[in-house]
PQR file with spaces between the fields and no chain letter, atoms N, CA, C, O and H, PARSE charges and radii, in Angstrom:
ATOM       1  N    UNK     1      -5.867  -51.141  123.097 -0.4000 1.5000
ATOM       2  CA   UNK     1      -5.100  -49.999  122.666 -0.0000 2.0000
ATOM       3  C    UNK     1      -4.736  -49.163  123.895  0.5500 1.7000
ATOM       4  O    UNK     1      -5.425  -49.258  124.911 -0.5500 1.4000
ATOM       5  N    UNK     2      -3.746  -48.401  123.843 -0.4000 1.5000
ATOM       6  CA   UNK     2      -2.805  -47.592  124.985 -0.0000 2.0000
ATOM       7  C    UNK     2      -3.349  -46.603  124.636  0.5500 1.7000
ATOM       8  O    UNK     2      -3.817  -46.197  123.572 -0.5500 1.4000
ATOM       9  H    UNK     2      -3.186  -48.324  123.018  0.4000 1.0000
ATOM      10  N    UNK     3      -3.216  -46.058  126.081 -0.4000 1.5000
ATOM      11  CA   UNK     3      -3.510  -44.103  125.884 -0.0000 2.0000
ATOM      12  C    UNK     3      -2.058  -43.502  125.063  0.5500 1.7000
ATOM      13  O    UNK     3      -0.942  -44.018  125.128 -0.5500 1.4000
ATOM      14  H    UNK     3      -2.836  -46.388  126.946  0.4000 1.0000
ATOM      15  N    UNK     4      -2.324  -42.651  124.532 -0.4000 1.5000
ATOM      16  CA   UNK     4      -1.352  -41.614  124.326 -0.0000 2.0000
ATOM      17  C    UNK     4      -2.211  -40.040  124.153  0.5500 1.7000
ATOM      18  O    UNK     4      -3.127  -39.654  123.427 -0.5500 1.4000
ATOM      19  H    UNK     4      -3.230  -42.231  124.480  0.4000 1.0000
ATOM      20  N    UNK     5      -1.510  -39.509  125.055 -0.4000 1.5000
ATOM      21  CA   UNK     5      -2.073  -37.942  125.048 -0.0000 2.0000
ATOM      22  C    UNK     5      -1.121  -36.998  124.469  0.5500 1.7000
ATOM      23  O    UNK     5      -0.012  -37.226  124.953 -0.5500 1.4000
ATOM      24  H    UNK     5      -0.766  -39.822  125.645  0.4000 1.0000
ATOM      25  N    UNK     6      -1.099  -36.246  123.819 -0.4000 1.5000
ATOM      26  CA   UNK     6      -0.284  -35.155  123.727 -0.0000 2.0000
ATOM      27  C    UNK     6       1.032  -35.402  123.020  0.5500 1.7000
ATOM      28  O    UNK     6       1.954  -34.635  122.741 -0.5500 1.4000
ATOM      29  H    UNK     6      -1.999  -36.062  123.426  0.4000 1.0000
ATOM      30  N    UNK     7       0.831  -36.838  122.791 -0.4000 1.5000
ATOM      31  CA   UNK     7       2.021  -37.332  122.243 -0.0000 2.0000
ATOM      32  C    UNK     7       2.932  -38.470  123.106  0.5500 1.7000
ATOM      33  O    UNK     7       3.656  -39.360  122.659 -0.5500 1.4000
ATOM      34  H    UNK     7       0.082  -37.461  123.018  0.4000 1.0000
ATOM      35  N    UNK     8       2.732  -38.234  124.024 -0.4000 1.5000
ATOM      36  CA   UNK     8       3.119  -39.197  125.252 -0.0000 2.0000
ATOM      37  C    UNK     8       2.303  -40.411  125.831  0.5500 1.7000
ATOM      38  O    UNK     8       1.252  -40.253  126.451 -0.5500 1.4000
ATOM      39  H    UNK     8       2.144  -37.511  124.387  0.4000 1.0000
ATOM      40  N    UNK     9       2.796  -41.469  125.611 -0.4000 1.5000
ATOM      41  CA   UNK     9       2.261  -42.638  126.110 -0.0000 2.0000
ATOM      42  C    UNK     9       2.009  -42.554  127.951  0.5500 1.7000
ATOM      43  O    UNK     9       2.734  -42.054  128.811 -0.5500 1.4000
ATOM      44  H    UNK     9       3.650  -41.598  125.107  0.4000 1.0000
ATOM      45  N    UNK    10       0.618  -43.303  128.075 -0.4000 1.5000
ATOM      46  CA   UNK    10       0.461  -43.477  129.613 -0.0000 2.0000
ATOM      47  C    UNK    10       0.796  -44.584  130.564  0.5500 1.7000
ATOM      48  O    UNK    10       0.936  -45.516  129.772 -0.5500 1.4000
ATOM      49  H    UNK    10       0.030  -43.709  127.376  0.4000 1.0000
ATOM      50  N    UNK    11       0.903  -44.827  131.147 -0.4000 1.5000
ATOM      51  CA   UNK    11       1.232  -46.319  131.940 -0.0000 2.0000
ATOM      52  C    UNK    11      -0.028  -46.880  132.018  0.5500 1.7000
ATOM      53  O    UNK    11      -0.914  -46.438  132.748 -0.5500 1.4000
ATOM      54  H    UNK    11       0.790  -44.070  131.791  0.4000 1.0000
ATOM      55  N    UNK    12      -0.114  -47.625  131.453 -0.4000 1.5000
ATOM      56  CA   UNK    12      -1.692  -48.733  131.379 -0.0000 2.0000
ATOM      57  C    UNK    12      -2.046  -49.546  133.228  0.5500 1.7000
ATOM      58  O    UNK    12      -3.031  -50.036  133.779 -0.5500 1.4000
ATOM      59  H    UNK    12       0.606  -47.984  130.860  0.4000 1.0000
ATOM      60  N    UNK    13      -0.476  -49.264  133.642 -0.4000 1.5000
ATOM      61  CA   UNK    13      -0.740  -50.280  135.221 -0.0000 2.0000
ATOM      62  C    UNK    13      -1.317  -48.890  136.230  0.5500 1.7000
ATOM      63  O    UNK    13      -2.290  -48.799  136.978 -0.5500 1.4000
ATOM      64  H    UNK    13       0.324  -48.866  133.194  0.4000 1.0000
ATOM      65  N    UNK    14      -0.597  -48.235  135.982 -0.4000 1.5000
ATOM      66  CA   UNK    14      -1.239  -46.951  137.013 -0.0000 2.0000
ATOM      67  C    UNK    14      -1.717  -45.899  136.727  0.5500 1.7000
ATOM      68  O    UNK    14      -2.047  -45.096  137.601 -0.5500 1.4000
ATOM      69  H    UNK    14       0.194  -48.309  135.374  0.4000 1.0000
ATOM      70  N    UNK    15      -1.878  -45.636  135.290 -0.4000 1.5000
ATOM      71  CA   UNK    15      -2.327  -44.403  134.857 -0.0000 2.0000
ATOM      72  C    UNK    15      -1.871  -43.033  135.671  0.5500 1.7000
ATOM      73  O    UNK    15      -2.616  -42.067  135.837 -0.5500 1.4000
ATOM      74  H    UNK    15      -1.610  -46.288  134.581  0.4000 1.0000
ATOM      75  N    UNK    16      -0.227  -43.152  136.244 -0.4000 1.5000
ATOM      76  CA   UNK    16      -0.385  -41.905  136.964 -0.0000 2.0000
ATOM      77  C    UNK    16       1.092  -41.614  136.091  0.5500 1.7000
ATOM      78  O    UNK    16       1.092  -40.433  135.744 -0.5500 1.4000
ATOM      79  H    UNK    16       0.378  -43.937  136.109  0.4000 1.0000
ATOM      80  N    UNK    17       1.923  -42.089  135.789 -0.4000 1.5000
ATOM      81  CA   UNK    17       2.879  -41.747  135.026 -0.0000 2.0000
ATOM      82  C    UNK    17       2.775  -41.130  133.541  0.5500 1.7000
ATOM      83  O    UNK    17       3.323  -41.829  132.688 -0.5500 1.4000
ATOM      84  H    UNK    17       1.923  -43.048  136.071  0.4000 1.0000
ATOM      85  N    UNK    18       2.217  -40.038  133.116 -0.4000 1.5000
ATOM      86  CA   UNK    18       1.854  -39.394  132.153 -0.0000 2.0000
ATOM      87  C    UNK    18       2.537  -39.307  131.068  0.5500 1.7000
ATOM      88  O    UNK    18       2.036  -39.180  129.950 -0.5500 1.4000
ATOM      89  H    UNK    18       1.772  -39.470  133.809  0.4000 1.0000
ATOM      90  N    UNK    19       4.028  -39.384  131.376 -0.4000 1.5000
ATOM      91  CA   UNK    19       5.144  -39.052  130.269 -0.0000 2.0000
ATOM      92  C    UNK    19       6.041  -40.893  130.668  0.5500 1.7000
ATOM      93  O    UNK    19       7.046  -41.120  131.342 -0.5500 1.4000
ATOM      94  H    UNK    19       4.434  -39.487  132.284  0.4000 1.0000
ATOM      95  N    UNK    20       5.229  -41.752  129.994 -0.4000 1.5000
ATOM      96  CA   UNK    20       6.016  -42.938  130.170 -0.0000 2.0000
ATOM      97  C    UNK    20       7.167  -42.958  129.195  0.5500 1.7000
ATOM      98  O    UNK    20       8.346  -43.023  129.545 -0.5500 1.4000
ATOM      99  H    UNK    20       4.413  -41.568  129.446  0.4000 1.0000
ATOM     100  N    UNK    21       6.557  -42.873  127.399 -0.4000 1.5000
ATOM     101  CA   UNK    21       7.478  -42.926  125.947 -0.0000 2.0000
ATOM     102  C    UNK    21       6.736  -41.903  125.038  0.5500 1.7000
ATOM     103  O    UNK    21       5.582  -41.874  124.612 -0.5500 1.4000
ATOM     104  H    UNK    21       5.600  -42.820  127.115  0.4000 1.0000
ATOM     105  N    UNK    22       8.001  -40.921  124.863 -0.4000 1.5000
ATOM     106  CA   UNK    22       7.763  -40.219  123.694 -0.0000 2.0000
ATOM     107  C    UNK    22       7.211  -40.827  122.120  0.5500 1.7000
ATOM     108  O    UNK    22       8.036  -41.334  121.359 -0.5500 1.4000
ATOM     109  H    UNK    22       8.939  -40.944  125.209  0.4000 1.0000
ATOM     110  N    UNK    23       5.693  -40.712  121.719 -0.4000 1.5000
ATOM     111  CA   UNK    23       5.276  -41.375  120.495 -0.0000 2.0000
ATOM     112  C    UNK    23       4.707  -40.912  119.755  0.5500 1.7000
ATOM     113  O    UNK    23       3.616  -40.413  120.031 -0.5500 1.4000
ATOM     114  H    UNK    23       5.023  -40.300  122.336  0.4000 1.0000
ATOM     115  N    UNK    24       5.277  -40.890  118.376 -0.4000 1.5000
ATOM     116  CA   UNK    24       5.371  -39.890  117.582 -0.0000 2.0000
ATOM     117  C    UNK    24       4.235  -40.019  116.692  0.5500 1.7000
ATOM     118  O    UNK    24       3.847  -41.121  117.082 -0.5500 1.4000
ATOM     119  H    UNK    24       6.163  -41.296  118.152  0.4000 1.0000
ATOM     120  N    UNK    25       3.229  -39.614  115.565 -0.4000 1.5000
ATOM     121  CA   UNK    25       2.132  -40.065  114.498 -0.0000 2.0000
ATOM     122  C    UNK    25       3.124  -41.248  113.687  0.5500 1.7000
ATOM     123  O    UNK    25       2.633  -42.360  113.497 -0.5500 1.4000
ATOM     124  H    UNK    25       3.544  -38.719  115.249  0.4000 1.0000
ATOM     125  N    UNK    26       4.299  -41.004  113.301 -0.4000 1.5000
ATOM     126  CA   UNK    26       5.237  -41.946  112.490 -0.0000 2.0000
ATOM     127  C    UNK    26       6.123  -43.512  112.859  0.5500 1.7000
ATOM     128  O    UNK    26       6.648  -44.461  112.277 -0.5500 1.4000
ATOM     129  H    UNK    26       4.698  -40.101  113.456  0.4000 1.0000
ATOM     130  N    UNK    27       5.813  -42.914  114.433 -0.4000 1.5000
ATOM     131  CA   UNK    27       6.250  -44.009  115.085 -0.0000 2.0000
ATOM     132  C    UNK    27       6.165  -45.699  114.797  0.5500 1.7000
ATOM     133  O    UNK    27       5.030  -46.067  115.097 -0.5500 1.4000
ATOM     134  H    UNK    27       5.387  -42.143  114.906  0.4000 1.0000
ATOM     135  N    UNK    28       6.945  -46.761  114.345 -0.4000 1.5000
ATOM     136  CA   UNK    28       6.789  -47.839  114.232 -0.0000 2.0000
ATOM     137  C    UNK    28       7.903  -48.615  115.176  0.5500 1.7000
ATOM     138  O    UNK    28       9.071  -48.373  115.481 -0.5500 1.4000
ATOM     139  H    UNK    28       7.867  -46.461  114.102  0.4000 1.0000
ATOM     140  N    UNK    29       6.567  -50.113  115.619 -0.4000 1.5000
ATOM     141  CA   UNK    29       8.304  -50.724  116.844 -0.0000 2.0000
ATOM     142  C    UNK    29       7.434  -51.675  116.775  0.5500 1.7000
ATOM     143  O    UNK    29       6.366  -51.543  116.179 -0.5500 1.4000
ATOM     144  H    UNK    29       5.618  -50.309  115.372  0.4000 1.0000
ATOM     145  N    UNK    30       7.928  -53.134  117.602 -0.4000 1.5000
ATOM     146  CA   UNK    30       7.565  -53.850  118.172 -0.0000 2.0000
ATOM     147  C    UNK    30       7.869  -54.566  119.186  0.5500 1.7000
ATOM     148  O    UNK    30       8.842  -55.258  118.886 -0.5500 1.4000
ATOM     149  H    UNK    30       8.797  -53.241  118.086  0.4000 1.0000
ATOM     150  N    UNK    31       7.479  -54.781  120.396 -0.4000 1.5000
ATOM     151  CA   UNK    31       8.423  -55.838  121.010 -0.0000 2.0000
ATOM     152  C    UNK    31       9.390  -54.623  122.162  0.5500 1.7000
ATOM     153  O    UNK    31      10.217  -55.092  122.943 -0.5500 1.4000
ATOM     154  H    UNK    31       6.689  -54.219  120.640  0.4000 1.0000
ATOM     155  N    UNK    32       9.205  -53.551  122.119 -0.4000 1.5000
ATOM     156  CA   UNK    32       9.445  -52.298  123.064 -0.0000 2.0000
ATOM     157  C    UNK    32       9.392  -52.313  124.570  0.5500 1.7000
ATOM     158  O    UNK    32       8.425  -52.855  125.105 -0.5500 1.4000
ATOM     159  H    UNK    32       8.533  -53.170  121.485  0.4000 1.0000
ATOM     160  N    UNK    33      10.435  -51.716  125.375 -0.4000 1.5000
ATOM     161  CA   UNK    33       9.968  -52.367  126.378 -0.0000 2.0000
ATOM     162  C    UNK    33      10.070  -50.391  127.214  0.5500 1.7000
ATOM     163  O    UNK    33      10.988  -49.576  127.135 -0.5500 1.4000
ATOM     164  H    UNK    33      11.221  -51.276  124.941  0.4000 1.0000
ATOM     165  N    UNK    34       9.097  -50.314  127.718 -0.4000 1.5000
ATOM     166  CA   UNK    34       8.922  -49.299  128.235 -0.0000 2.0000
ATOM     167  C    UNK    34       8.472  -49.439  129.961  0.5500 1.7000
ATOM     168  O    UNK    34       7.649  -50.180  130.498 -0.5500 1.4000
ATOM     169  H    UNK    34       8.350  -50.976  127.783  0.4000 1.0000
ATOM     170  N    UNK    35       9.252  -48.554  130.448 -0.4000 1.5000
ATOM     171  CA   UNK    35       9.554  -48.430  132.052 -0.0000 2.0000
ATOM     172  C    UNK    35       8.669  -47.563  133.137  0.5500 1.7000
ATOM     173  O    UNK    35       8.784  -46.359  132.910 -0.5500 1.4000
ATOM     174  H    UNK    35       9.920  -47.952  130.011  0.4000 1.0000
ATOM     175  N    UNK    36       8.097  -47.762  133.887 -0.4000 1.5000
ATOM     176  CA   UNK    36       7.208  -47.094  134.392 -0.0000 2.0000
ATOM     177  C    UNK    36       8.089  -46.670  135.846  0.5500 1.7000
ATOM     178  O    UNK    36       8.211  -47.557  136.691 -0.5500 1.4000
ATOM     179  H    UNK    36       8.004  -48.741  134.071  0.4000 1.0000
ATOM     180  N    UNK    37       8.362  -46.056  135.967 -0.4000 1.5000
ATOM     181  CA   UNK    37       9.020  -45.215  137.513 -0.0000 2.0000
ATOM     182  C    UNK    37       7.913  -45.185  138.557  0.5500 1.7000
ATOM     183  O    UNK    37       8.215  -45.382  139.734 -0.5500 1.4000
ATOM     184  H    UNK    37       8.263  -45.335  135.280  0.4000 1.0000
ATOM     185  N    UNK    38       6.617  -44.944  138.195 -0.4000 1.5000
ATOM     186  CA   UNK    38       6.201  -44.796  139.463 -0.0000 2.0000
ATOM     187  C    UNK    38       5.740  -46.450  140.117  0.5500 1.7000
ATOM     188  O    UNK    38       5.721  -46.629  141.334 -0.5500 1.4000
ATOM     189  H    UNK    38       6.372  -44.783  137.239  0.4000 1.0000
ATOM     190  N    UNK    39       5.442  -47.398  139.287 -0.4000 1.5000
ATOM     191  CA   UNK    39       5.052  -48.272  139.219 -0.0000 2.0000
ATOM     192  C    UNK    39       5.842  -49.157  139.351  0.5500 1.7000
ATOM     193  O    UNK    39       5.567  -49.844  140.335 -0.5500 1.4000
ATOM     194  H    UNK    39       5.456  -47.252  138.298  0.4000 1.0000
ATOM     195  N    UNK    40       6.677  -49.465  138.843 -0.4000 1.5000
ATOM     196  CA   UNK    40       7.962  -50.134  138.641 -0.0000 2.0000
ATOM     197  C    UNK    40       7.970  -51.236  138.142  0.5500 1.7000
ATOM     198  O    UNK    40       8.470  -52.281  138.560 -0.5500 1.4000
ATOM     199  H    UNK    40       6.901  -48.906  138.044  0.4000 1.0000
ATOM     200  N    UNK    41       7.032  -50.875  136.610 -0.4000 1.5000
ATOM     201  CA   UNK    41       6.518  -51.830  136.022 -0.0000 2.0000
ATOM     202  C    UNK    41       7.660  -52.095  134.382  0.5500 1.7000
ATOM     203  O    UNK    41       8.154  -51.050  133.959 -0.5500 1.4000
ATOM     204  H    UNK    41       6.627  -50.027  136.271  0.4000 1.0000
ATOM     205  N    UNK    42       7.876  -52.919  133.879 -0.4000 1.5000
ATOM     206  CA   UNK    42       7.804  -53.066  132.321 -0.0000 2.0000
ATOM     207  C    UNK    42       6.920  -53.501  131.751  0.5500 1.7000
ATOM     208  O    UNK    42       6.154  -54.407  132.082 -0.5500 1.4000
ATOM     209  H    UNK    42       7.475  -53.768  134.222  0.4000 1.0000
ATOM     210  N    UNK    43       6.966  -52.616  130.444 -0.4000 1.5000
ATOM     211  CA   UNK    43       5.455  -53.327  129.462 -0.0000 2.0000
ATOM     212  C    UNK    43       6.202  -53.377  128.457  0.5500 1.7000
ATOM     213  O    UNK    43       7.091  -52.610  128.086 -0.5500 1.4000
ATOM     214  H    UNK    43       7.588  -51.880  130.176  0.4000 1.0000
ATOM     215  N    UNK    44       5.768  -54.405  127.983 -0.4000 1.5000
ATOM     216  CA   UNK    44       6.361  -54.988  126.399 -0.0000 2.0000
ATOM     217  C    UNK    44       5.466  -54.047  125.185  0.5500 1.7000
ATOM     218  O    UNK    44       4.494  -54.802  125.143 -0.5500 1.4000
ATOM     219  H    UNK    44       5.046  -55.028  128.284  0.4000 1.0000
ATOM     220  N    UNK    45       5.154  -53.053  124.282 -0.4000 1.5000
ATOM     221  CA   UNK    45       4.539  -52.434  123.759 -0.0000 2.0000
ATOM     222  C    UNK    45       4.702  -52.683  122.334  0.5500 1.7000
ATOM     223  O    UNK    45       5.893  -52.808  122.046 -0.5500 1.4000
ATOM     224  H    UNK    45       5.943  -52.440  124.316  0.4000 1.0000
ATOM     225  N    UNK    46       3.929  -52.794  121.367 -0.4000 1.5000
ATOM     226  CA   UNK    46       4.001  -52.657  119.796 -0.0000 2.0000
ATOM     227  C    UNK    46       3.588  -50.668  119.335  0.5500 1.7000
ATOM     228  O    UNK    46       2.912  -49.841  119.948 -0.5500 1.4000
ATOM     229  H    UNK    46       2.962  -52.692  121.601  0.4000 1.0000
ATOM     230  N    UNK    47       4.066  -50.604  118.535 -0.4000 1.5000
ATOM     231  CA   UNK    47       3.249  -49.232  117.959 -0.0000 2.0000
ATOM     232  C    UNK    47       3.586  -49.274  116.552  0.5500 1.7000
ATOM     233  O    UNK    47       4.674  -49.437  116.001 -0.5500 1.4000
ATOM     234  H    UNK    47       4.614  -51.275  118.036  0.4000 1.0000
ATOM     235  N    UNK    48       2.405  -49.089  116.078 -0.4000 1.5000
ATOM     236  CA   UNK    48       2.088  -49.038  114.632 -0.0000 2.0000
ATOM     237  C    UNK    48       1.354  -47.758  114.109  0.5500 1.7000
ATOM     238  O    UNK    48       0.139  -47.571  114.162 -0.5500 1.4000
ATOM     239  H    UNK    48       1.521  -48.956  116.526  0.4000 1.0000
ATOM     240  N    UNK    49       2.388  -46.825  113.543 -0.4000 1.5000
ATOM     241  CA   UNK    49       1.989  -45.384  113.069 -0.0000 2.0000
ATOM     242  C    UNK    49       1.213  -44.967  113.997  0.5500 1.7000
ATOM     243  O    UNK    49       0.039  -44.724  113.715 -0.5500 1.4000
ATOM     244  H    UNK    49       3.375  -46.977  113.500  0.4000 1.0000
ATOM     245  N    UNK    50       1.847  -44.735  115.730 -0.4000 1.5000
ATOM     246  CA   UNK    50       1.368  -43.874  116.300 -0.0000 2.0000
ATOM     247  C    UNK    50       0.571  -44.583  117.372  0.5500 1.7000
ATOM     248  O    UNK    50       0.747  -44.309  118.559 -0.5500 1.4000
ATOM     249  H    UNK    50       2.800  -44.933  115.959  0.4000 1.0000
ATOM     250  N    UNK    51      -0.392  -45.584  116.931 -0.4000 1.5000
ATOM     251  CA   UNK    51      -0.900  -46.414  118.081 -0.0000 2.0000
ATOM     252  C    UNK    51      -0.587  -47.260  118.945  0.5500 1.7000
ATOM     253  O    UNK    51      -0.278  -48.312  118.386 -0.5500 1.4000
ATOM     254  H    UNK    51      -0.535  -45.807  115.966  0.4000 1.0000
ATOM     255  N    UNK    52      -0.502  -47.330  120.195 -0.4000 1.5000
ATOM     256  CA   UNK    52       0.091  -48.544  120.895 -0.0000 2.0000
ATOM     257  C    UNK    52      -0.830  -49.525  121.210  0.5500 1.7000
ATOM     258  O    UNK    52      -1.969  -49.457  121.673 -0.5500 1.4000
ATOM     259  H    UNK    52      -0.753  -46.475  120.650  0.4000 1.0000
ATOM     260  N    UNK    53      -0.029  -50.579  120.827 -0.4000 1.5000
ATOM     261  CA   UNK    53      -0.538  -52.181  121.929 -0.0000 2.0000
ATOM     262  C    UNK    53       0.144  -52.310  122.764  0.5500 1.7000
ATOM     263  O    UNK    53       1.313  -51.925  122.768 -0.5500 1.4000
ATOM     264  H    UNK    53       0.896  -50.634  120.451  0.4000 1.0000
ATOM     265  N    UNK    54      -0.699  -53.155  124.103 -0.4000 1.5000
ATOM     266  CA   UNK    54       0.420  -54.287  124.494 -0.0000 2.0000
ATOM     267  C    UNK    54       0.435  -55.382  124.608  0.5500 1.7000
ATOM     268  O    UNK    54      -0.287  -56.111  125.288 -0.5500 1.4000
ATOM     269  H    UNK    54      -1.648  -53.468  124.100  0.4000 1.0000
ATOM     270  N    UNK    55       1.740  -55.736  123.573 -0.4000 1.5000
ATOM     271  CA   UNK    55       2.506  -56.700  123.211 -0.0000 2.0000
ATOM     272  C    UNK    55       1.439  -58.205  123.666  0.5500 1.7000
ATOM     273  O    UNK    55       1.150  -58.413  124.844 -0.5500 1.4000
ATOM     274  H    UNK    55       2.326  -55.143  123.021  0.4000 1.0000
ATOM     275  N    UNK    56       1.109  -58.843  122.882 -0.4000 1.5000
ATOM     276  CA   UNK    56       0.531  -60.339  123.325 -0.0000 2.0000
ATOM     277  C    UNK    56       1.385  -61.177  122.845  0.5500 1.7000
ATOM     278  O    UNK    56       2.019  -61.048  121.798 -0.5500 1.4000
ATOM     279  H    UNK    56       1.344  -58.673  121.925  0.4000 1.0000
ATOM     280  N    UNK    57       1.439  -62.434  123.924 -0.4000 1.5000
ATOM     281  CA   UNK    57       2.862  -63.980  123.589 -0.0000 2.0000
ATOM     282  C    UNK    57       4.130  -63.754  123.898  0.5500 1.7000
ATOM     283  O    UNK    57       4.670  -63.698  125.003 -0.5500 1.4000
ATOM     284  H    UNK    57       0.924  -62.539  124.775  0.4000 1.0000
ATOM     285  N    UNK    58       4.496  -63.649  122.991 -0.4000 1.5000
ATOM     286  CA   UNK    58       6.104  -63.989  123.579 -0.0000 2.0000
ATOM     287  C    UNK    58       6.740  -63.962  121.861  0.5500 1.7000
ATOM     288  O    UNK    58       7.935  -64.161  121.641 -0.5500 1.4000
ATOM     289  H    UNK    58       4.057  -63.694  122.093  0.4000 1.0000
């Protein structure tokens, strides 16, 4: 499971990007691809009412 603080998802690779994706309690997705600036990473993410994964397979 992913951090989310305050409502905002964290970057799981560097934990220094605080405001990676706005995520809401209602939030549903899968397959998301969210951008890390400091890192210069993509993560493939699921969220299910609020919680994040990340994404396993393909």
């Amino acid at each position: 499971m992913l951090t989310v603080s305050d409502g905002w998802l964290t970057c799981p690779r560097c934990r220094k990007n605080k405001r990676l994706m706005k995520v809401r309690p209602d939030t549903e997705g899968s397959r998301m691809i969210a951008y890390c600036r400091v890192c210069k990473n993509e993560i493939l993410i699921d969220v299910n009412r609020g919680a994040c994964f990340e994404s396993q397979g393909q």
